[in-house]
Coordinates of C-alpha atoms and ligand atoms in Angstrom, one line a residue:
X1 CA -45.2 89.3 246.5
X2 CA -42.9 89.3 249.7
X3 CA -43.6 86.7 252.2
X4 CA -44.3 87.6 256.0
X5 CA -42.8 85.5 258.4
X6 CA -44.7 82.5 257.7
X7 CA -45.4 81.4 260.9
X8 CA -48.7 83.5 261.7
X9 CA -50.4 82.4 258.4
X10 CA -49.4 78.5 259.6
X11 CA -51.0 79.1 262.8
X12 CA -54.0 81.4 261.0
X13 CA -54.7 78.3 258.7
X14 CA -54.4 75.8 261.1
X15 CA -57.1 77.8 262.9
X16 CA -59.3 77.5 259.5
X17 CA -59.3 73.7 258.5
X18 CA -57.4 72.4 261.7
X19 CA -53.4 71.2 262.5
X20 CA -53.8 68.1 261.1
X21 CA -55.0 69.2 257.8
X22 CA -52.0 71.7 257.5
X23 CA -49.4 69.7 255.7
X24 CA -45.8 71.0 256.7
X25 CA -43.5 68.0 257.0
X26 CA -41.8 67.7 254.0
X27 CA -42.5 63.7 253.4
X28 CA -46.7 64.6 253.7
X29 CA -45.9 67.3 251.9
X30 CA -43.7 65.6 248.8
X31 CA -46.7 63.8 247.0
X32 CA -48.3 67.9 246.3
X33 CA -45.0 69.5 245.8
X34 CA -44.2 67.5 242.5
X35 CA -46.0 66.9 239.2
X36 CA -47.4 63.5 237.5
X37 CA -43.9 63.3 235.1
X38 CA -41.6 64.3 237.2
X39 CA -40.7 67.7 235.4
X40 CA -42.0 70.0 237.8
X41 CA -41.3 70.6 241.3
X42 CA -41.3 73.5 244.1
X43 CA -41.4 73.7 247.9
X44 CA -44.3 74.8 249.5
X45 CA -44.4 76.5 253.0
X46 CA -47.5 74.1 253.2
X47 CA -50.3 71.9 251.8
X48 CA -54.3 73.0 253.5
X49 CA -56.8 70.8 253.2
X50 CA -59.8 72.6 253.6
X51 CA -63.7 70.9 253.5
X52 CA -66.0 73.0 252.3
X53 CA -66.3 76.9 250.8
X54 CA -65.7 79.1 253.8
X55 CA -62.9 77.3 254.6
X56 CA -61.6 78.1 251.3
X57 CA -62.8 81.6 251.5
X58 CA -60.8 82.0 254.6
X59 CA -57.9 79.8 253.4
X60 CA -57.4 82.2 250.5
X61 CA -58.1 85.6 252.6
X62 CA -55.7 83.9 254.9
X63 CA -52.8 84.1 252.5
X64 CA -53.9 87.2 250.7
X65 CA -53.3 89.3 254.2
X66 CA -50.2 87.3 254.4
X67 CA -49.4 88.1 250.9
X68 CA -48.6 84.1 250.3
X69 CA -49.4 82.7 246.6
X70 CA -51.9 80.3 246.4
X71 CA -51.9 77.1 244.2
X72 CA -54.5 75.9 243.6
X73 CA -54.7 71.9 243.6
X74 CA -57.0 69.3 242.4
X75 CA -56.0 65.7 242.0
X76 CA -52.3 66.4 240.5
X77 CA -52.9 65.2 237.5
X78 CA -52.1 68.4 235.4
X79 CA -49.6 67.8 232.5
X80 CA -48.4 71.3 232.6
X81 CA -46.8 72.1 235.8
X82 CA -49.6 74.4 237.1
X83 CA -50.4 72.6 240.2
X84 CA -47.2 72.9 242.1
X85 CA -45.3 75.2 243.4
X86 CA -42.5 77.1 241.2
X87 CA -39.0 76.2 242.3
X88 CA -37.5 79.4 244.2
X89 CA -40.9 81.0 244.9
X90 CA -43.1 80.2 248.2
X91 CA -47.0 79.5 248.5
X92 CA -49.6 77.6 250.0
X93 CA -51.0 74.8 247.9
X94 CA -54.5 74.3 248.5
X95 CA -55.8 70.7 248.0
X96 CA -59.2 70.7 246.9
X97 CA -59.2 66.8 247.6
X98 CA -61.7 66.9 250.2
X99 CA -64.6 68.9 248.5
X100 CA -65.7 65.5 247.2
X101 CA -68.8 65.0 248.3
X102 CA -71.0 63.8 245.3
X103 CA -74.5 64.8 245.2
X104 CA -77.6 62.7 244.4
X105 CA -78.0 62.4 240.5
X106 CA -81.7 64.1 239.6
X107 CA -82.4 61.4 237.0
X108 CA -84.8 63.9 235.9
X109 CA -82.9 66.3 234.6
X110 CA -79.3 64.1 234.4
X111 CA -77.8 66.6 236.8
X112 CA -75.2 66.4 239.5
X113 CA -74.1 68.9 242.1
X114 CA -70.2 67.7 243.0
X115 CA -67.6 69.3 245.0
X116 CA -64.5 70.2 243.0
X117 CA -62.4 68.3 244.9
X118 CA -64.8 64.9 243.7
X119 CA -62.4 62.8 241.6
X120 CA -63.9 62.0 238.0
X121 CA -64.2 58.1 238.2
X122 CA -66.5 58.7 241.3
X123 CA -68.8 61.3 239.4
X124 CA -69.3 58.7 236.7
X125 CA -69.8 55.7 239.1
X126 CA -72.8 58.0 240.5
X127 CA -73.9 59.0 237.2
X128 CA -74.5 55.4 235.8
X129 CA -75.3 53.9 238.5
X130 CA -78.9 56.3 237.8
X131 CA -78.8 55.8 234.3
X132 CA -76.5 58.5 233.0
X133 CA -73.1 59.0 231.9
X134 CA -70.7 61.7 232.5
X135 CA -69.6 63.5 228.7
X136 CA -66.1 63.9 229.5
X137 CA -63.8 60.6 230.1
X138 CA -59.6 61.2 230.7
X139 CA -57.3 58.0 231.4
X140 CA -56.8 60.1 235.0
X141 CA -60.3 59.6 235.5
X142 CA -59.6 57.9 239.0
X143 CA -57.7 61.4 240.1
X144 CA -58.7 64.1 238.2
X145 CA -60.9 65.9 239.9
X146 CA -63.8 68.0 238.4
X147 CA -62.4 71.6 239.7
X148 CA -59.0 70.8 238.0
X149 CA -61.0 69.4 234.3
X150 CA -62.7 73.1 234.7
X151 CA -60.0 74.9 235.6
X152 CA -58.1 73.2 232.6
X153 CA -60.8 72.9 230.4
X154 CA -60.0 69.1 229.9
X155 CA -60.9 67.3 226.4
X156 CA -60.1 63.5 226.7
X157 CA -61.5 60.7 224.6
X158 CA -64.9 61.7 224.0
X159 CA -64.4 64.9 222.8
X160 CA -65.7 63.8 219.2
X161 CA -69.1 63.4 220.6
X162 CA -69.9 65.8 223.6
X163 CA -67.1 68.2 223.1
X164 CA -64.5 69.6 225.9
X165 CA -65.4 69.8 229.8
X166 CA -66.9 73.8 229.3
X167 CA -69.9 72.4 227.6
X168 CA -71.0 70.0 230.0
X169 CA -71.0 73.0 233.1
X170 CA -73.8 73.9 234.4
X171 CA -72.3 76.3 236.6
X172 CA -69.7 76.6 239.4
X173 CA -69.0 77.9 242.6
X174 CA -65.6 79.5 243.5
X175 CA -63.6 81.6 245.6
X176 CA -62.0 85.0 244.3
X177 CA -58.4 85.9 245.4
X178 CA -60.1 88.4 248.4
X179 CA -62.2 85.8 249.8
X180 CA -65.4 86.3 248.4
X181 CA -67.3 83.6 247.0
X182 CA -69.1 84.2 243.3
X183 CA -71.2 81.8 241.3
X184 CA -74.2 80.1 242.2
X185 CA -75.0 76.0 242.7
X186 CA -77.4 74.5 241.9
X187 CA -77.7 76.6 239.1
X188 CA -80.1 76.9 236.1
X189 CA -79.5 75.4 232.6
X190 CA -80.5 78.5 230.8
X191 CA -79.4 82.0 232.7
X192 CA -78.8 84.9 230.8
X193 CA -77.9 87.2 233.6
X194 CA -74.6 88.4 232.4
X195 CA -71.4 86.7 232.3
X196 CA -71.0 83.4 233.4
X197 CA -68.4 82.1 236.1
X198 CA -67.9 78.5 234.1
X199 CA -67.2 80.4 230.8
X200 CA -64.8 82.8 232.6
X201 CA -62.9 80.3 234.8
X202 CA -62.6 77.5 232.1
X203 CA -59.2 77.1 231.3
X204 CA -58.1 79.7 234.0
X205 CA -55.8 77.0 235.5
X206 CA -56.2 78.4 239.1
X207 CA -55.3 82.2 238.3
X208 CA -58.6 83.5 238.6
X209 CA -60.1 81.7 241.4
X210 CA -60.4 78.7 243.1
X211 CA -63.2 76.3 242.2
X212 CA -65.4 75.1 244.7
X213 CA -68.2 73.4 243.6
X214 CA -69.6 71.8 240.2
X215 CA -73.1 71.7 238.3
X216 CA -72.3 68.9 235.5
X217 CA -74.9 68.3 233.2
X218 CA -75.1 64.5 232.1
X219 CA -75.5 62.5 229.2
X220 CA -77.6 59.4 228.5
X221 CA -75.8 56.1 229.2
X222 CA -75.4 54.3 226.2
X223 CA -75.3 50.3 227.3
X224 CA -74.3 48.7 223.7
X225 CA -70.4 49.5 223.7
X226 CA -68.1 48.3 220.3
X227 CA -64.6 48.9 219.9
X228 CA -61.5 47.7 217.3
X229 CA -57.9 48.4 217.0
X230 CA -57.8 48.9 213.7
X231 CA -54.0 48.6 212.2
X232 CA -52.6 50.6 209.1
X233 CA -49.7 50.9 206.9
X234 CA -49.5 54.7 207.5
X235 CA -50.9 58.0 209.2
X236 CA -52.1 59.4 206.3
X237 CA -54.6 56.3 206.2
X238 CA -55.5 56.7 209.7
X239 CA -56.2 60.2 209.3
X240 CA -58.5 59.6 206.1
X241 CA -60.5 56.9 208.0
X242 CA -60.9 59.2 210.8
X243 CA -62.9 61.7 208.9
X244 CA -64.8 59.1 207.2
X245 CA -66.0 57.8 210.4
X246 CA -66.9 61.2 211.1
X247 CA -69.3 61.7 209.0
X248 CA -70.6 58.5 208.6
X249 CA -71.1 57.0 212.2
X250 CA -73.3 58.9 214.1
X251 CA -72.7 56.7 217.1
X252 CA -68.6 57.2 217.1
X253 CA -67.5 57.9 220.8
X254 CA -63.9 57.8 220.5
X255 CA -61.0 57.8 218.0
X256 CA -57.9 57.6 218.8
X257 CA -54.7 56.9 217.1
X258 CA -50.9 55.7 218.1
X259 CA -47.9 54.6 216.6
X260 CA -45.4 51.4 216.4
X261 CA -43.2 53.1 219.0
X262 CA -45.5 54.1 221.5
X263 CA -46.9 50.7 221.3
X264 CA -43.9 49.2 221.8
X265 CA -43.2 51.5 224.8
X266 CA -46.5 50.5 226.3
X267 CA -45.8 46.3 225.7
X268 CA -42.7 46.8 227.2
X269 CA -43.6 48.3 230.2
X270 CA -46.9 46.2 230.6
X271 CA -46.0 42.9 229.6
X272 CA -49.6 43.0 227.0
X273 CA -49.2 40.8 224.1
X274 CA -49.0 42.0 220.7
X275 CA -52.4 42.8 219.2
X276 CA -51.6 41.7 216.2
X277 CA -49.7 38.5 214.6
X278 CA -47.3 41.7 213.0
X279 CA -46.4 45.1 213.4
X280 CA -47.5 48.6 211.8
X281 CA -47.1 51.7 211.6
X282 CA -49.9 52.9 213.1
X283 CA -53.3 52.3 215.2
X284 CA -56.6 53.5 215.1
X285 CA -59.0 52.5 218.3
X286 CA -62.4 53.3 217.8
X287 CA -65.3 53.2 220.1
X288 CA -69.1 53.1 219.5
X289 CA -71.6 54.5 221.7
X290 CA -75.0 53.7 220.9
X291 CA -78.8 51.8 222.1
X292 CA -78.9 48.3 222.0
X293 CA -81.4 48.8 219.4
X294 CA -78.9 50.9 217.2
X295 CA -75.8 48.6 217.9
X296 CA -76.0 46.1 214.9
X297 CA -76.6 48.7 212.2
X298 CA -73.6 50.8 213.3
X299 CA -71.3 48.1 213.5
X300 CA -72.3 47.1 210.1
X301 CA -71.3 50.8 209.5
X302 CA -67.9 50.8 210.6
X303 CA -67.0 47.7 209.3
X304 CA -68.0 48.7 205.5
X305 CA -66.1 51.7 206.2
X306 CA -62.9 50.1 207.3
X307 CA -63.9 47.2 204.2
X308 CA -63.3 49.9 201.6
X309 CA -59.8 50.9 202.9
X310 CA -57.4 50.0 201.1
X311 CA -54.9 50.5 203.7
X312 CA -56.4 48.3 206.7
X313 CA -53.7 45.7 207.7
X314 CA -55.3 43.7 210.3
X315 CA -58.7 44.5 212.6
X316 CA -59.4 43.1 216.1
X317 CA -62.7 43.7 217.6
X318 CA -63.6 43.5 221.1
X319 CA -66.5 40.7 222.3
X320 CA -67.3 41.7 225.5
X321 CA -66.3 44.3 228.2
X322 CA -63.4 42.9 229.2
X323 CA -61.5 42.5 225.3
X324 CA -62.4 46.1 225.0
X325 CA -60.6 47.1 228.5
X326 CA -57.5 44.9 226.5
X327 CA -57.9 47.1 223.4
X328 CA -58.2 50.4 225.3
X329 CA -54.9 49.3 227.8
X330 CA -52.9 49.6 224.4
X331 CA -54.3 53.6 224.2
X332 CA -54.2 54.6 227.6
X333 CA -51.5 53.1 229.4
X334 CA -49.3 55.1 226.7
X335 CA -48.9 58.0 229.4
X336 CA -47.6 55.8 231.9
X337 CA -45.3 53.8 229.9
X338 CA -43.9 56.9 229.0
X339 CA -43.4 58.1 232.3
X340 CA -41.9 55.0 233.2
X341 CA -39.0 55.2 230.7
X342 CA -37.4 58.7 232.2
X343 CA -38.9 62.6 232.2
X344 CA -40.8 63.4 229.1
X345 CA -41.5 66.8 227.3
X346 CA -45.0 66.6 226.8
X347 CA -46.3 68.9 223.8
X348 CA -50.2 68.9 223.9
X349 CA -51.1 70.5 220.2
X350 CA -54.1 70.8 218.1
X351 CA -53.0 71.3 213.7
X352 CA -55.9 71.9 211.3
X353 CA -57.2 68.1 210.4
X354 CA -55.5 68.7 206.9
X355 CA -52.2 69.5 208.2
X356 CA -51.8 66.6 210.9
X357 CA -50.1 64.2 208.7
X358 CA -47.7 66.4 207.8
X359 CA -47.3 67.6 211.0
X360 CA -46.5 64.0 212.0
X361 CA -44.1 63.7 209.2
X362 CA -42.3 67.3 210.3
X363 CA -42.1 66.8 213.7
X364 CA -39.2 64.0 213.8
X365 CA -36.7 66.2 211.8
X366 CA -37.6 69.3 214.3
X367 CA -36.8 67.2 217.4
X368 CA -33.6 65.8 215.6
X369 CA -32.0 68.8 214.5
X370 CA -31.4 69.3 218.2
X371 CA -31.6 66.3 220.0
X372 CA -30.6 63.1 217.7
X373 CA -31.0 60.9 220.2
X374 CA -34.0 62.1 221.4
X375 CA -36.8 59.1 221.4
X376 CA -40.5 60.8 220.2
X377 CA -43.8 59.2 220.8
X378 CA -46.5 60.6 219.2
X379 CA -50.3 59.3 220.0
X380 CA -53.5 61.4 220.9
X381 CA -57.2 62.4 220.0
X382 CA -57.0 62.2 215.9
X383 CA -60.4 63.2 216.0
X384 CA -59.9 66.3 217.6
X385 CA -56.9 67.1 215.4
X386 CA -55.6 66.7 219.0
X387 CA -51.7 64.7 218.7
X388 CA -49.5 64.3 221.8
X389 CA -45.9 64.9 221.2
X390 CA -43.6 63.4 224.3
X391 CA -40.0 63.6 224.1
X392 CA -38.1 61.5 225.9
X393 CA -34.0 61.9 226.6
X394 CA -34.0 65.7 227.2
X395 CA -33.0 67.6 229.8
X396 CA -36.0 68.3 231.9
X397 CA -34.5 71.8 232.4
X398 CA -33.6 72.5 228.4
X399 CA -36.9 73.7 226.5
X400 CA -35.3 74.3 223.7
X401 CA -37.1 71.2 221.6
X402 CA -39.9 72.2 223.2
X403 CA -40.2 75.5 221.5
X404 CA -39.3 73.8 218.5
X405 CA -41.9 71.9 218.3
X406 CA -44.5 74.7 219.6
X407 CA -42.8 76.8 216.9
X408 CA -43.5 74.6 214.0
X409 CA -47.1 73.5 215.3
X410 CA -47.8 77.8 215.3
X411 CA -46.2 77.4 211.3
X412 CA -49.2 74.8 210.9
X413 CA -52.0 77.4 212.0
X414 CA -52.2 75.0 215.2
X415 CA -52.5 75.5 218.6
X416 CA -49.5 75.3 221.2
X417 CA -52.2 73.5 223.5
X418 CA -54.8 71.3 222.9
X419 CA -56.3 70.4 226.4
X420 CA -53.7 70.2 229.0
X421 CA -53.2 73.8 229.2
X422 CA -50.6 76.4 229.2
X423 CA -49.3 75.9 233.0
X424 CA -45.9 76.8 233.6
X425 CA -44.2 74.5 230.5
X426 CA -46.0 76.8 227.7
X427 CA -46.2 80.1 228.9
X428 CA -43.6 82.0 227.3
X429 CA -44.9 80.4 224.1
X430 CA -48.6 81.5 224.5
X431 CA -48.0 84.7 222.5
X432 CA -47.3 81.9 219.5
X433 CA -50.5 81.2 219.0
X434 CA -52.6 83.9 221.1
X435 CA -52.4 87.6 219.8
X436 CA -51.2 90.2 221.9
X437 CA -54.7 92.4 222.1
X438 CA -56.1 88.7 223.3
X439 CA -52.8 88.5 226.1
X440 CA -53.6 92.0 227.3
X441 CA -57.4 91.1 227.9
X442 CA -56.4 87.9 229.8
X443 CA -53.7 90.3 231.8
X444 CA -56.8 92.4 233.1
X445 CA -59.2 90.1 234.0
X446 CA -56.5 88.6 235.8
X447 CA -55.7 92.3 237.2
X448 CA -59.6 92.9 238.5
X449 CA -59.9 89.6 240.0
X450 CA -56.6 89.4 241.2
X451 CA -54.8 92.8 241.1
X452 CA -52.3 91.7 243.9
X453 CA -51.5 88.0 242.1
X454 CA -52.2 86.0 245.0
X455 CA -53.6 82.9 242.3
X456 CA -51.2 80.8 241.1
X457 CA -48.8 83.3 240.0
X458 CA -46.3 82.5 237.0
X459 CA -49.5 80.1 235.4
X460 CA -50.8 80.6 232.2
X461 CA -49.6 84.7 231.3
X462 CA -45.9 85.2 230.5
X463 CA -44.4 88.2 232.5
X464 CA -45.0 91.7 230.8
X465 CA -42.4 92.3 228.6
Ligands
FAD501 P1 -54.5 69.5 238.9 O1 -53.4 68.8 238.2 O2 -54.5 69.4 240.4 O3 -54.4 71.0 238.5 C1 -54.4 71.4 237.1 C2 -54.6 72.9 237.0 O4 -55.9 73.3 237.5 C3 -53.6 73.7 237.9 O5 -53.3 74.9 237.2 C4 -54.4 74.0 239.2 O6 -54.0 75.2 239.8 C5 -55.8 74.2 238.6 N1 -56.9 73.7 239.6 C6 -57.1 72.4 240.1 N2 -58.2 72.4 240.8 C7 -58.7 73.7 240.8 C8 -59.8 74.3 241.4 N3 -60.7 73.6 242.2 N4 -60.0 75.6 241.2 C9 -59.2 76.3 240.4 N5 -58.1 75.8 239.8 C10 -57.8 74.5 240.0 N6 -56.1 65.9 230.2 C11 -57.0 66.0 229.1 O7 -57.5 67.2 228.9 N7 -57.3 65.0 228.4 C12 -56.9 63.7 228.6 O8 -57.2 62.8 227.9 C13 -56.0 63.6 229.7 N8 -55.5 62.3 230.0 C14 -54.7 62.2 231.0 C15 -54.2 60.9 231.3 C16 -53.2 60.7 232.3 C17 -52.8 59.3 232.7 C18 -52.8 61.9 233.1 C19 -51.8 61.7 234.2 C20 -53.3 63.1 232.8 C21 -54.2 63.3 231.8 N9 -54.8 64.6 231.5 C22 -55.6 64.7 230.5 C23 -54.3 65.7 232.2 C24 -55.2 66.0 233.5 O9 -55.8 64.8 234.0 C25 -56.2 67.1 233.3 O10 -55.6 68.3 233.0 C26 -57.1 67.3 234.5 O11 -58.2 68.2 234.1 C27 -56.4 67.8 235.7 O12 -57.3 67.7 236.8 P2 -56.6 67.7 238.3 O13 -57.7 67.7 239.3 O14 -55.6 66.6 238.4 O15 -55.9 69.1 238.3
MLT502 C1 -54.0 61.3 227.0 O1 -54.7 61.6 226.1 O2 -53.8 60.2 227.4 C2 -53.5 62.5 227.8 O3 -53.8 63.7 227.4 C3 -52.3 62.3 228.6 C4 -51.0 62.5 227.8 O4 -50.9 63.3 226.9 O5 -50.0 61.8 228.2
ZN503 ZN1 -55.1 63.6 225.7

């Protein structure tokens, strides 16, 4: 798109959400310009911070006339590049921060109306607080915000019991590229009225429209919580376990796995004590879920499960709220500790659950043909078949090890992303994994929702060949 003289579409949009929520200086500007890791970074021509859905509306008609890309924005949290803008291009970002009103919870139904600007951790402070739980749970939880978990179709670490963020949608409300707003909220649980907006804008990362409100259907809050670090000699172990527990532990909210030097990474840049009196290879973490009534018997579960391992090293088990926060610190904090130690390639891929080990076992020889010096750190979902591949000592510029690695997971029958999305990093790989009759039919929806690209071009579609 060529860009008018930006000057009438700044005064246009401060008329809309008002001058002070029109971000132009460049140091209120910097915190929405660049991405969580530090890989990806544009200029905008301005941030808007609109408050409800006519502002939107008239945000986005706003820069349509202009012909000004919109970015879409949620809570920056997006591993991907797809909130910011794209160096050498110009746009608006749109920060959906301050749709975040939070709706009452009808403990009735175990519903919630939320703007999509609400941040995650405040949606599940509401939700418990009436006796329910919110399905979806990401370490961002205190930023992410729920338009940005749609828009990216977020998993996180509770995938293995509810599934990903589509299935807990009731509906949405959003704003097309010309303004108009489509979708309804509240909406119904069952409503078979043709195609629905949350089916078509999950995993749309912003391209399709921008998200303005969310209908989240709950989950009952479970109070009786157990989880162990469990400590192995191998993957291979970790992965067998995993699909024992599976199928044997109905209760089983999380499993997630990580390895000596992504433990390391996170002691280092924490300070936490070692879990164990030694070191391994690898880490399973394992959360139950369940009634207070249920707890006993599936504990009893799990631990005759990991009894009959042969390759369980060491086990510590959490005995109260706070132990487990300790146990969990050695999972999460991974993404930060990371971050901390320079800018990592971050390869979000899903293999088939019997190809993951030797996945794991590939993957070092693919990064080291080209980079020898190049430190990996593998962790993620196991359950999911979901393993996070960050690279660290590259060239944030050089995607050469990336398509490596994307190359070798499409070799496996996996998928170039798991839950992050495709963003900016993985476009020019998507045709890896997604065929080209199933590229041409994302290329026009995009074209009759969007035919002049105002949404977050250069996300998600690589550019026609
Ligand atoms: P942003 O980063 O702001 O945007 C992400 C994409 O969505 C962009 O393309 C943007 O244009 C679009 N978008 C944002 N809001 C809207 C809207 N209202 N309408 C339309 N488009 C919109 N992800 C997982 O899936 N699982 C995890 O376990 C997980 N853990 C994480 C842990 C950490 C520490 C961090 C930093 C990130 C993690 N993520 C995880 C990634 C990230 O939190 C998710 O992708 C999340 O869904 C992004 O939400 P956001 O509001 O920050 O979106
Ligand atoms: C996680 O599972 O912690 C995230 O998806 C973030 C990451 O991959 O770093
Ligand atoms: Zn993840």
């Amino acid at each position: 798109m060529g860009a008018m003289s930006p000057d009438p579409l700044l005064r246009a949009l401060e008329g809309i959400v008002g001058a002070v929520h029109v971000l132009v200086d460049p140091a209120l500007r910097a915190g929405f310009e660049s991405d969580w890791t530090g890989r990806y970074h544009g200029r905008a021509l301005a941030v808007v911070r609109p408050s409800s859905t006519a502002e939107v509306a008239a945000v986005v008609r706003a820069c349509a006339d202009a012909q000004v890309p919109v970015i879409p924005q949620g809570g920056n949290t997006g591993l991907v590049g797809g909130g910011v803008p794209r160096p050498g291009s110009t746009g608006v970002v749109l920060s959906t921060r301050r749709l975040d009103s939070v709706g009452a919870v009808d403990t009735s139904s175990g519903e919630v109306v939320a703007g999509a600007g609400a941040p995650l951790g405040a949606v599940q402070d509401a939700a418990r607080a009436a006796g329910w739980d919110v399905g979806v749970d990401l370490a961002s939880r205190d930023s992410a915000t729920l338009g940005g978990m749609v828009a990216t179709n977020a998993g996180g670490e509770h995938v293995v019991r509810y599934g990903r963020m589509r299935n807990h949608v009731i509906g949405v409300e959003a704003v097309l590229a010309d303004g108009s707003t489509v979708g309804r909220v509240p909406a119904l649980r069952k409503d078979a009225t043709g195609i629905e907006w949350a089916g078509v804008l999950a995993g749309s990362e912003g391209t399709l429209a921008v998200i303005t409100q969310v209908h989240l259907a709950l989950v009952a809050r479970l109070d009786a919580h157990a989880v162990a670090l469990v400590a192995f000699d191998d993957f291979a172990s970790v992965a067998r376990i995993a699909g024992e527990l599976r199928a044997t532990l109905p209760s089983l909210l999380a499993l997630e796995a990580f390895f000596a030097g992504g433990l390391r990474r996170v002691r280092d840049h924490t300070g936490l004590p070692s879990p164990f009196a030694d070191d391994w290879p690898a880490y399973l973490l394992v959360e139950l879920a369940t009634s207070a009534e249920d707890a006993a018997r599936e504990t009893e579960r799990l631990a005759s499960v990991l009894d009959r391992h042969s390759g369980v090293r060491a086990t510590a088990v959490a005995e109260d709220e706070a132990g487990a926060a300790r146990l969990w610190a050695y999972r999460d904090r991974h993404t930060e500790a990371i971050n901390a130690a320079g800018v990592p390639h971050k390869l979000d891929v899903t293999l088939p659950h019997d190809r993951l080990v030797e996945f794991t076992e590939r993957v070092p020889g693919t990064v080291a043909a080209i980079e020898p010096d190049a430190e990996l750190v593998l962790f993620g979902h196991v359950g999911d078949g979901n393993i996070h591949v960050n690279v660290l000592g590259l060239d944030p510029d050089d995607a050469t090890v990336d398509h490596a690695v994307l190359q070798l997971v499409a070799s496996m029958h996996g998928s170039i992303s798991a839950e992050h999305g495709i963003g900016i990093a993985k476009r020019r790989e998507l045709a890896l994994t997604r065929t080209d009759a199933d590229i041409a039919a994302m290329r026009a929806i995009k074209h009759a929702l969007d035919p002049e690209g105002v949404l977050n071009p250069g996300v998600l579609l690589p550019d026609p060949r």
